[in-house]
Amino acid sequence: DAKTTQPNSMESNEEEPVHLPCNHSTISGTDYIHWYRQLPSQGPEYVIHGLTSNVNNRMASLAIAEDRKSSTLILHRATLRDAAVYYCIRGGAQKLVFGQGTRLTINP
Amino acid sequence: EPEVTQTPSHQVTQMGQEVILRCVPISNHLYFYWYRQILGQKVEFLVSFYNNEISEKSEIFDDQFSVERPDGSNFTLKIRSTKLEDSAMYFCASSAGLGRPTNYGYTFGSGTRLTVV
């Protein structure tokens, strides 16, 4: 049980920002929020993770709500290569549990 | 950037045969994992390994499966007698660990596609 809720699919245009939402209303205070993506025929790829404050790296930004019940992955300028399934995962004690994720389509 | 390496990339085996899938995790990582993904389905946790023993396993990881870290670098998944339903992509992953492995990002390998015929 992944215990996160994401839209099944989203669509965006190339070179525009993308905001991928995730709800995790039952998250505990010590669970990190992880985001991974899976391109076609490849393994999951780490995108970003955080606990309370917003996080930025070269791939994306993670905005975490103040109550930690939701978060948003932000791709600042989508490219065709960003088309993938994006997984929002609560970091349990010992392992990551994947849900169905959000299939992101990028239109040229 | 450090990588998790998996071999082979594709393996075809006959039903009932034993297979060994190999992984080289990132060298300073402490937690190691196997996941699998049946075609069209979600990524499923199989087993986690820490300090030379299994720390957690799923219901999928029955007596037909075993894991081993035979030396300081390799991490293997063995399926003793393969079934048709074992056909899937198998992903190895590692995490830095140091207390709570999910406080760190996981690095996944590119997977081994196992086809049982």
Coordinates of N, CA and C in Angstrom, one line a residue:
Chain A
D1 N 0.9 -1.2 0.0 CA 0.0 0.0 0.0 C 0.9 1.2 0.0
A2 N 0.9 2.0 -1.1 CA 1.8 3.1 -1.3 C 1.3 4.3 -0.4
K3 N 0.0 4.4 -0.1 CA -0.5 5.4 0.8 C -0.2 6.8 0.2
T4 N -0.1 7.0 -1.1 CA -0.1 8.3 -1.7 C -1.2 8.3 -2.8
T5 N -1.7 9.4 -3.2 CA -2.6 9.6 -4.2 C -2.1 10.5 -5.3
Q6 N -2.1 10.0 -6.5 CA -1.6 10.9 -7.6 C -2.6 10.7 -8.8
P7 N -2.7 11.8 -9.6 CA -3.6 11.6 -10.8 C -3.0 10.5 -11.7
N8 N -3.8 9.8 -12.4 CA -3.3 8.7 -13.3 C -2.5 9.3 -14.4
S9 N -2.9 10.4 -15.0 CA -2.2 10.9 -16.1 C -2.2 12.5 -16.1
M10 N -1.2 13.1 -16.8 CA -1.2 14.5 -17.0 C -0.5 14.8 -18.3
E11 N -0.9 15.9 -18.9 CA -0.3 16.3 -20.1 C 0.2 17.7 -20.1
S12 N 1.3 18.0 -20.7 CA 1.8 19.3 -20.7 C 2.5 19.6 -22.1
N13 N 2.9 20.8 -22.3 CA 3.6 21.2 -23.5 C 5.1 21.4 -23.3
E14 N 5.9 21.1 -24.3 CA 7.3 21.3 -24.2 C 7.6 22.7 -23.8
E15 N 8.7 22.8 -23.0 CA 9.2 24.1 -22.6 C 8.3 24.9 -21.6
E16 N 7.2 24.2 -21.1 CA 6.4 24.8 -20.1 C 6.6 24.1 -18.8
P17 N 6.3 24.8 -17.7 CA 6.5 24.2 -16.4 C 5.4 23.1 -16.2
V18 N 5.7 22.1 -15.4 CA 4.8 21.1 -15.0 C 4.7 20.9 -13.5
H19 N 3.5 20.9 -13.0 CA 3.3 20.7 -11.6 C 2.6 19.4 -11.4
L20 N 3.3 18.4 -10.7 CA 2.7 17.1 -10.5 C 2.3 17.0 -9.0
P21 N 1.0 16.8 -8.8 CA 0.6 16.8 -7.4 C 0.6 15.4 -6.7
C22 N 0.7 15.4 -5.4 CA 0.6 14.1 -4.7 C 0.0 14.4 -3.3
N23 N -0.9 13.6 -2.9 CA -1.5 13.6 -1.6 C -1.0 12.5 -0.7
H24 N -0.6 12.8 0.5 CA -0.1 11.8 1.4 C -0.6 12.2 2.8
S25 N -1.9 12.2 3.0 CA -2.5 12.8 4.2 C -2.2 12.0 5.5
T26 N -1.8 10.8 5.3 CA -1.5 10.0 6.6 C 0.0 9.9 6.9
I27 N 0.8 10.7 6.3 CA 2.2 10.6 6.4 C 2.6 10.9 7.9
S28 N 3.6 10.2 8.3 CA 4.1 10.4 9.7 C 5.2 11.4 9.6
G29 N 5.5 11.9 10.8 CA 6.5 13.0 10.9 C 7.9 12.7 10.4
T30 N 8.2 11.4 10.4 CA 9.6 11.1 10.0 C 9.7 10.5 8.6
D31 N 8.6 10.4 7.9 CA 8.6 9.9 6.5 C 9.1 10.9 5.5
Y32 N 10.1 10.6 4.8 CA 10.5 11.5 3.7 C 9.6 11.3 2.5
I33 N 9.4 12.3 1.7 CA 8.7 12.2 0.5 C 9.6 12.1 -0.7
H34 N 9.5 11.0 -1.4 CA 10.4 10.7 -2.5 C 9.6 10.8 -3.9
W35 N 10.3 11.2 -4.9 CA 9.8 11.2 -6.3 C 10.8 10.5 -7.1
Y36 N 10.3 9.5 -7.9 CA 11.1 8.8 -8.9 C 10.3 8.9 -10.2
R37 N 11.1 8.6 -11.3 CA 10.4 8.6 -12.6 C 10.9 7.3 -13.3
Q38 N 10.1 6.9 -14.2 CA 10.5 5.7 -15.0 C 10.2 6.0 -16.4
L39 N 11.2 6.1 -17.2 CA 11.1 6.2 -18.6 C 10.8 4.9 -19.3
P40 N 10.2 4.9 -20.5 CA 9.9 3.6 -21.1 C 11.1 2.6 -21.1
S41 N 10.8 1.4 -20.7 CA 11.8 0.3 -20.8 C 13.1 0.6 -19.9
Q42 N 13.0 1.4 -18.9 CA 14.1 1.7 -18.0 C 13.7 1.5 -16.6
G43 N 14.7 1.5 -15.7 CA 14.5 1.3 -14.3 C 14.0 2.7 -13.7
P44 N 13.5 2.6 -12.5 CA 13.1 3.9 -11.8 C 14.4 4.7 -11.6
E45 N 14.2 6.0 -11.7 CA 15.3 7.0 -11.6 C 14.9 8.0 -10.5
Y46 N 15.8 8.2 -9.6 CA 15.6 9.1 -8.5 C 15.5 10.5 -9.1
V47 N 14.5 11.3 -8.6 CA 14.3 12.7 -9.0 C 14.7 13.6 -7.8
I48 N 14.0 13.4 -6.7 CA 14.2 14.3 -5.6 C 13.5 13.7 -4.4
H49 N 13.9 14.1 -3.2 CA 13.2 13.8 -2.0 C 13.4 14.8 -0.9
G50 N 12.5 14.9 0.0 CA 12.6 15.9 1.1 C 11.7 15.5 2.3
L51 N 11.9 16.3 3.4 CA 11.2 16.0 4.6 C 10.2 17.1 4.9
T52 N 10.6 18.3 5.1 CA 9.7 19.4 5.5 C 9.8 20.6 4.6
S53 N 11.0 21.0 4.3 CA 11.2 22.3 3.6 C 11.3 22.0 2.1
N54 N 11.1 22.9 1.3 CA 11.2 22.8 -0.2 C 12.6 22.4 -0.6
V55 N 12.7 21.6 -1.6 CA 14.0 21.1 -2.1 C 14.2 21.4 -3.6
N56 N 15.4 21.7 -3.9 CA 15.7 22.0 -5.4 C 16.9 21.2 -5.7
N57 N 16.9 20.6 -7.0 CA 18.1 20.1 -7.5 C 18.1 20.3 -9.0
R58 N 19.1 19.8 -9.7 CA 19.2 20.1 -11.1 C 18.0 19.6 -12.0
M59 N 17.3 18.6 -11.4 CA 16.2 18.0 -12.2 C 14.9 18.7 -12.0
A60 N 14.6 19.0 -10.7 CA 13.3 19.5 -10.3 C 13.3 20.2 -9.0
S61 N 12.1 20.7 -8.6 CA 11.9 21.2 -7.3 C 10.8 20.5 -6.6
L62 N 10.8 20.4 -5.3 CA 9.8 19.7 -4.5 C 9.3 20.7 -3.6
A63 N 8.0 21.0 -3.7 CA 7.3 21.9 -2.8 C 6.4 21.0 -1.9
I64 N 6.7 21.2 -0.6 CA 6.0 20.4 0.4 C 5.1 21.3 1.2
A65 N 3.8 20.9 1.3 CA 2.9 21.7 2.1 C 3.3 21.8 3.5
E66 N 2.9 22.9 4.2 CA 3.3 23.1 5.6 C 2.8 22.0 6.5
D67 N 1.6 21.4 6.2 CA 1.1 20.3 7.0 C 1.6 19.0 6.6
R68 N 2.4 19.0 5.5 CA 3.0 17.8 4.9 C 2.0 16.7 4.4
K69 N 0.8 17.1 4.2 CA -0.2 16.2 3.7 C -0.2 16.1 2.2
S70 N 0.5 17.0 1.6 CA 0.6 17.0 0.1 C 1.9 17.6 -0.3
S71 N 2.3 17.3 -1.6 CA 3.5 17.9 -2.1 C 3.3 18.0 -3.6
T72 N 4.2 18.8 -4.2 CA 4.1 19.0 -5.7 C 5.5 18.9 -6.3
L73 N 5.7 18.1 -7.3 CA 6.9 18.0 -8.0 C 6.8 19.0 -9.1
I74 N 7.8 19.9 -9.3 CA 7.8 20.9 -10.3 C 9.0 20.7 -11.3
L75 N 8.6 20.5 -12.5 CA 9.6 20.5 -13.6 C 9.5 21.9 -14.2
H76 N 10.6 22.6 -14.2 CA 10.5 24.0 -14.5 C 10.3 24.3 -16.0
R77 N 10.9 23.4 -16.8 CA 10.8 23.6 -18.2 C 10.8 22.2 -18.9
A78 N 9.7 21.7 -19.2 CA 9.6 20.3 -19.6 C 10.2 20.1 -21.0
T79 N 10.8 19.0 -21.2 CA 11.3 18.6 -22.5 C 10.7 17.2 -22.8
L80 N 10.8 16.8 -24.1 CA 10.2 15.6 -24.5 C 10.8 14.4 -23.7
R81 N 12.0 14.6 -23.2 CA 12.7 13.5 -22.5 C 12.1 13.3 -21.1
D82 N 11.3 14.3 -20.7 CA 10.6 14.2 -19.3 C 9.4 13.4 -19.4
A83 N 9.0 12.9 -20.5 CA 7.8 12.0 -20.6 C 8.1 10.7 -19.9
A84 N 7.4 10.4 -18.9 CA 7.6 9.2 -18.1 C 6.5 9.0 -17.1
V85 N 6.6 7.9 -16.3 CA 5.7 7.7 -15.2 C 6.4 8.3 -14.0
Y86 N 5.7 9.2 -13.2 CA 6.3 9.8 -12.0 C 5.7 9.2 -10.8
Y87 N 6.5 8.7 -9.9 CA 6.0 8.1 -8.7 C 6.3 9.0 -7.5
C88 N 5.3 9.2 -6.7 CA 5.4 9.9 -5.4 C 5.3 8.8 -4.3
I89 N 6.3 8.8 -3.5 CA 6.4 7.6 -2.5 C 6.7 8.2 -1.1
R90 N 5.9 7.7 -0.2 CA 6.3 7.9 1.2 C 7.4 7.0 1.6
G91 N 8.4 7.5 2.2 CA 9.5 6.7 2.7 C 9.2 6.0 4.0
G92 N 8.8 4.7 3.9 CA 8.5 3.9 5.1 C 9.8 3.6 5.8
A93 N 9.7 2.8 6.8 CA 10.8 2.6 7.7 C 12.0 1.9 7.0
Q94 N 11.7 0.9 6.1 CA 12.7 0.1 5.5 C 12.8 0.1 4.0
K95 N 11.7 0.5 3.4 CA 11.6 0.3 2.0 C 10.7 1.3 1.3
L96 N 10.9 1.5 0.0 CA 10.0 2.3 -0.8 C 8.9 1.4 -1.4
V97 N 7.7 1.8 -1.4 CA 6.6 1.1 -2.0 C 6.0 1.9 -3.1
F98 N 6.1 1.4 -4.3 CA 5.6 2.1 -5.5 C 4.1 1.9 -5.7
G99 N 3.4 3.0 -6.1 CA 2.1 2.9 -6.6 C 2.0 2.9 -8.1
Q100 N 0.9 3.4 -8.6 CA 0.7 3.4 -10.1 C 1.4 4.6 -10.7
G101 N 1.5 5.7 -9.9 CA 2.2 6.9 -10.5 C 1.3 7.7 -11.4
T102 N 1.9 8.8 -11.9 CA 1.3 9.6 -12.9 C 2.0 9.5 -14.2
R103 N 1.3 9.2 -15.3 CA 1.9 9.1 -16.6 C 1.9 10.5 -17.2
L104 N 3.1 11.1 -17.4 CA 3.2 12.4 -17.9 C 3.5 12.4 -19.4
T105 N 2.7 13.0 -20.2 CA 2.8 13.2 -21.6 C 3.3 14.6 -21.9
I106 N 4.3 14.7 -22.7 CA 4.8 16.1 -23.1 C 4.5 16.2 -24.6
N107 N 3.8 17.3 -24.9 CA 3.5 17.6 -26.3 C 4.5 18.5 -26.9
P108 N 5.0 18.2 -28.2 CA 6.0 19.1 -28.8 C 5.4 20.4 -29.2
Chain B
E1 N 28.7 10.1 -12.1 CA 27.8 9.7 -11.1 C 27.8 8.2 -10.9
P2 N 27.8 7.8 -9.6 CA 27.8 6.3 -9.3 C 26.6 5.6 -9.9
E3 N 26.7 4.4 -10.3 CA 25.6 3.6 -10.9 C 25.5 2.3 -10.2
V4 N 24.3 1.7 -10.3 CA 24.0 0.4 -10.0 C 24.0 -0.4 -11.3
T5 N 24.9 -1.4 -11.3 CA 25.0 -2.2 -12.6 C 24.4 -3.6 -12.4
Q6 N 23.6 -4.0 -13.4 CA 22.9 -5.3 -13.4 C 23.3 -6.1 -14.6
T7 N 23.5 -7.3 -14.4 CA 23.8 -8.3 -15.5 C 23.0 -9.6 -15.3
P8 N 22.6 -10.3 -16.4 CA 22.6 -9.7 -17.7 C 21.5 -8.8 -17.9
S9 N 21.4 -8.1 -19.1 CA 20.3 -7.2 -19.3 C 19.0 -8.0 -19.7
H10 N 19.3 -9.2 -20.3 CA 18.1 -10.0 -20.7 C 18.5 -11.4 -20.6
Q11 N 17.6 -12.2 -20.0 CA 17.9 -13.7 -19.8 C 16.6 -14.4 -20.1
V12 N 16.8 -15.5 -21.0 CA 15.7 -16.4 -21.3 C 16.1 -17.7 -20.7
T13 N 15.1 -18.3 -20.0 CA 15.4 -19.6 -19.4 C 14.1 -20.5 -19.5
Q14 N 14.4 -21.8 -19.4 CA 13.3 -22.7 -19.5 C 12.6 -22.9 -18.1
M15 N 11.4 -23.1 -18.1 CA 10.6 -23.3 -16.8 C 11.3 -24.4 -16.0
G16 N 11.4 -24.2 -14.7 CA 12.1 -25.2 -13.9 C 13.6 -25.0 -13.7
Q17 N 14.2 -24.2 -14.5 CA 15.6 -23.9 -14.4 C 15.9 -22.9 -13.3
E18 N 17.1 -22.9 -12.9 CA 17.6 -21.9 -11.9 C 18.2 -20.8 -12.6
V19 N 18.0 -19.6 -12.1 CA 18.6 -18.4 -12.7 C 19.2 -17.6 -11.6
I20 N 20.3 -16.9 -11.9 CA 20.9 -16.0 -10.9 C 21.1 -14.6 -11.6
L21 N 20.5 -13.6 -11.0 CA 20.6 -12.3 -11.5 C 21.6 -11.5 -10.6
R22 N 22.4 -10.8 -11.3 CA 23.5 -10.1 -10.6 C 23.5 -8.6 -10.6
C23 N 24.0 -8.1 -9.5 CA 23.9 -6.6 -9.3 C 25.2 -6.2 -8.7
V24 N 25.7 -5.0 -9.1 CA 26.8 -4.4 -8.3 C 26.3 -3.1 -7.8
P25 N 25.9 -3.0 -6.5 CA 25.4 -1.7 -6.0 C 26.5 -0.7 -5.8
I26 N 26.1 0.5 -5.5 CA 27.1 1.6 -5.2 C 27.9 1.2 -4.0
S27 N 29.2 1.4 -4.1 CA 30.1 0.8 -3.2 C 30.0 1.2 -1.8
N28 N 29.6 2.4 -1.4 CA 29.5 2.8 0.0 C 28.1 2.8 0.5
H29 N 27.2 2.2 -0.3 CA 25.8 2.0 0.2 C 25.7 0.8 1.1
L30 N 24.7 0.9 2.0 CA 24.5 -0.1 3.0 C 23.3 -1.0 2.8
Y31 N 22.2 -0.5 2.2 CA 21.0 -1.3 2.0 C 20.9 -1.6 0.6
F32 N 20.4 -2.9 0.3 CA 20.3 -3.4 -1.0 C 18.9 -4.0 -1.2
Y33 N 18.4 -3.8 -2.4 CA 17.0 -4.2 -2.7 C 16.9 -4.9 -4.0
W34 N 15.9 -5.8 -4.1 CA 15.4 -6.3 -5.4 C 13.9 -6.0 -5.5
Y35 N 13.6 -5.4 -6.6 CA 12.2 -5.2 -7.0 C 11.9 -5.9 -8.3
R36 N 10.7 -6.1 -8.6 CA 10.3 -6.6 -9.9 C 9.1 -5.9 -10.5
Q37 N 9.0 -5.9 -11.8 CA 7.9 -5.3 -12.5 C 7.5 -6.2 -13.7
I38 N 6.3 -6.8 -13.5 CA 5.7 -7.6 -14.5 C 5.2 -6.6 -15.6
L39 N 5.3 -7.0 -16.8 CA 4.9 -6.1 -17.9 C 3.5 -5.4 -17.7
G40 N 3.5 -4.1 -17.8 CA 2.3 -3.4 -17.6 C 1.8 -3.1 -16.2
Q41 N 2.6 -3.7 -15.2 CA 2.1 -3.5 -13.9 C 3.1 -2.6 -13.1
K42 N 2.8 -2.5 -11.8 CA 3.6 -1.6 -11.0 C 4.9 -2.2 -10.5
V43 N 5.8 -1.4 -10.1 CA 7.1 -1.9 -9.5 C 6.8 -2.5 -8.1
E44 N 7.2 -3.8 -7.9 CA 6.9 -4.4 -6.6 C 8.1 -4.7 -5.8
F45 N 8.1 -4.5 -4.5 CA 9.2 -4.8 -3.6 C 9.3 -6.3 -3.4
L46 N 10.5 -6.8 -3.5 CA 10.7 -8.2 -3.2 C 11.4 -8.4 -1.9
V47 N 12.6 -7.8 -1.7 CA 13.4 -8.0 -0.6 C 14.4 -6.9 -0.3
S48 N 14.7 -6.7 1.0 CA 15.8 -5.7 1.3 C 16.8 -6.5 2.1
F49 N 18.0 -6.0 2.1 CA 19.2 -6.7 2.6 C 20.1 -5.7 3.2
Y50 N 20.5 -6.0 4.5 CA 21.4 -5.1 5.2 C 22.3 -5.9 6.2
N51 N 23.5 -5.6 6.2 CA 24.4 -6.2 7.2 C 24.4 -7.7 7.0
N52 N 24.5 -8.1 5.7 CA 24.6 -9.5 5.3 C 23.4 -10.4 5.7
E53 N 22.2 -9.8 5.9 CA 21.0 -10.6 6.1 C 19.8 -9.9 5.5
I54 N 18.8 -10.6 5.3 CA 17.5 -10.1 4.8 C 16.9 -9.3 6.0
S55 N 16.5 -8.0 5.7 CA 15.9 -7.2 6.7 C 14.4 -7.2 6.5
E56 N 13.9 -7.4 5.3 CA 12.5 -7.5 5.1 C 12.2 -8.2 3.7
K57 N 11.1 -8.9 3.6 CA 10.8 -9.6 2.4 C 9.3 -9.5 2.2
S58 N 8.9 -9.5 0.9 CA 7.4 -9.5 0.6 C 6.9 -10.9 0.5
E59 N 5.6 -11.0 0.3 CA 4.9 -12.3 0.1 C 5.4 -13.0 -1.1
I60 N 5.8 -12.2 -2.1 CA 6.3 -12.7 -3.4 C 7.5 -13.5 -3.2
F61 N 8.4 -13.1 -2.2 CA 9.7 -13.7 -2.0 C 9.5 -14.9 -1.2
D62 N 9.2 -16.0 -1.9 CA 9.0 -17.3 -1.2 C 10.2 -18.1 -1.2
D63 N 10.1 -19.4 -0.9 CA 11.3 -20.3 -0.8 C 12.0 -20.5 -2.1
Q64 N 11.4 -20.1 -3.2 CA 12.1 -20.2 -4.5 C 13.2 -19.2 -4.7
F65 N 13.1 -18.1 -3.9 CA 14.0 -17.0 -4.1 C 15.0 -17.0 -3.0
S66 N 16.2 -16.5 -3.3 CA 17.2 -16.3 -2.3 C 18.1 -15.1 -2.7
V67 N 18.7 -14.5 -1.8 CA 19.7 -13.4 -2.1 C 21.0 -13.6 -1.4
E68 N 22.0 -13.1 -2.0 CA 23.3 -13.3 -1.4 C 24.2 -12.1 -1.7
R69 N 25.1 -11.8 -0.8 CA 26.2 -10.9 -1.2 C 27.5 -11.6 -1.0
P70 N 27.9 -12.3 -2.0 CA 29.0 -13.3 -1.9 C 30.4 -12.6 -1.7
D71 N 30.5 -11.4 -2.1 CA 31.8 -10.7 -1.8 C 31.4 -9.2 -1.5
G72 N 32.4 -8.4 -1.5 CA 32.2 -7.0 -1.1 C 31.5 -6.1 -2.1
S73 N 31.3 -6.7 -3.3 CA 30.7 -5.9 -4.4 C 29.4 -6.4 -5.0
N74 N 29.3 -7.7 -5.1 CA 28.1 -8.3 -5.8 C 26.9 -8.5 -4.9
F75 N 25.7 -8.4 -5.5 CA 24.5 -8.7 -4.8 C 23.7 -9.5 -5.8
T76 N 23.3 -10.8 -5.4 CA 22.6 -11.6 -6.4 C 21.2 -12.0 -5.9
L77 N 20.4 -12.3 -6.9 CA 19.0 -12.8 -6.7 C 19.0 -14.2 -7.4
K78 N 18.7 -15.2 -6.7 CA 18.6 -16.5 -7.3 C 17.1 -17.0 -7.2
I79 N 16.7 -17.5 -8.4 CA 15.3 -18.1 -8.4 C 15.6 -19.6 -8.7
R80 N 15.2 -20.5 -7.8 CA 15.7 -21.9 -7.9 C 15.0 -22.6 -9.0
S81 N 13.7 -22.5 -9.2 CA 13.0 -23.3 -10.2 C 12.0 -22.3 -10.8
T82 N 12.3 -21.7 -11.9 CA 11.5 -20.7 -12.4 C 10.2 -21.1 -13.0
K83 N 9.2 -20.2 -12.8 CA 7.9 -20.5 -13.3 C 7.6 -19.4 -14.4
L84 N 6.6 -19.7 -15.2 CA 6.2 -18.8 -16.3 C 5.9 -17.4 -15.7
E85 N 5.3 -17.4 -14.5 CA 4.9 -16.1 -13.9 C 6.0 -15.3 -13.3
D86 N 7.2 -15.9 -13.3 CA 8.4 -15.2 -12.9 C 8.9 -14.2 -14.0
S87 N 8.4 -14.3 -15.1 CA 8.8 -13.4 -16.2 C 8.5 -12.0 -15.9
A88 N 9.5 -11.2 -15.9 CA 9.4 -9.8 -15.4 C 10.7 -9.1 -15.6
M89 N 10.7 -7.8 -15.4 CA 11.9 -7.0 -15.2 C 12.3 -7.0 -13.7
Y90 N 13.5 -7.3 -13.4 CA 14.0 -7.3 -12.1 C 15.0 -6.2 -11.9
F91 N 14.7 -5.3 -10.9 CA 15.5 -4.2 -10.6 C 16.2 -4.3 -9.3
C92 N 17.5 -4.0 -9.3 CA 18.3 -3.9 -8.1 C 18.4 -2.5 -7.7
A93 N 18.4 -2.2 -6.4 CA 18.6 -0.8 -5.9 C 19.4 -0.8 -4.7
S94 N 20.0 0.4 -4.4 CA 20.8 0.5 -3.2 C 20.6 1.9 -2.6
S95 N 20.7 1.9 -1.3 CA 20.6 3.2 -0.5 C 21.7 3.3 0.4
A96 N 22.0 4.6 0.7 CA 23.1 4.8 1.6 C 22.9 4.3 3.0
G97 N 21.6 4.3 3.4 CA 21.2 3.7 4.7 C 21.6 4.6 5.9
L98 N 22.5 4.2 6.7 CA 22.9 4.9 7.9 C 21.7 5.2 8.8
G99 N 21.1 4.2 9.3 CA 20.0 4.3 10.2 C 18.6 4.0 9.5
R100 N 18.1 4.9 8.7 CA 16.9 4.7 8.1 C 17.1 4.8 6.6
P101 N 17.0 3.7 5.9 CA 17.4 3.8 4.4 C 16.5 4.7 3.6
T102 N 15.3 4.9 4.0 CA 14.4 5.8 3.2 C 14.6 7.3 3.5
N103 N 15.5 7.6 4.3 CA 15.9 9.0 4.5 C 16.8 9.4 3.3
Y104 N 17.2 8.5 2.5 CA 18.2 8.7 1.4 C 17.5 8.3 0.1
G105 N 18.0 8.9 -1.0 CA 17.6 8.5 -2.3 C 18.1 7.1 -2.6
Y106 N 17.2 6.4 -3.4 CA 17.6 5.1 -3.9 C 18.2 5.3 -5.3
T107 N 19.2 4.4 -5.6 CA 19.7 4.3 -6.9 C 19.3 3.0 -7.5
F108 N 18.6 3.0 -8.6 CA 18.2 1.7 -9.3 C 19.1 1.4 -10.4
G109 N 19.2 0.1 -10.7 CA 19.9 -0.4 -11.9 C 18.9 -0.3 -13.1
S110 N 19.4 -0.6 -14.2 CA 18.5 -0.6 -15.4 C 17.8 -1.9 -15.7
G111 N 18.0 -2.8 -14.8 CA 17.1 -4.0 -14.8 C 17.6 -5.2 -15.6
T112 N 17.1 -6.4 -15.3 CA 17.3 -7.6 -16.1 C 15.9 -8.1 -16.5
R113 N 15.7 -8.2 -17.8 CA 14.5 -8.7 -18.3 C 14.6 -10.3 -18.3
L114 N 13.8 -10.9 -17.4 CA 13.8 -12.4 -17.3 C 12.5 -12.9 -18.1
T115 N 12.8 -13.8 -19.0 CA 11.7 -14.4 -19.8 C 11.8 -15.9 -19.5
V116 N 10.7 -16.5 -19.0 CA 10.7 -17.9 -18.7 C 9.8 -18.5 -19.8
V117 N 10.3 -19.5 -20.5 CA 9.5 -20.2 -21.6 C 9.2 -21.6 -21.2

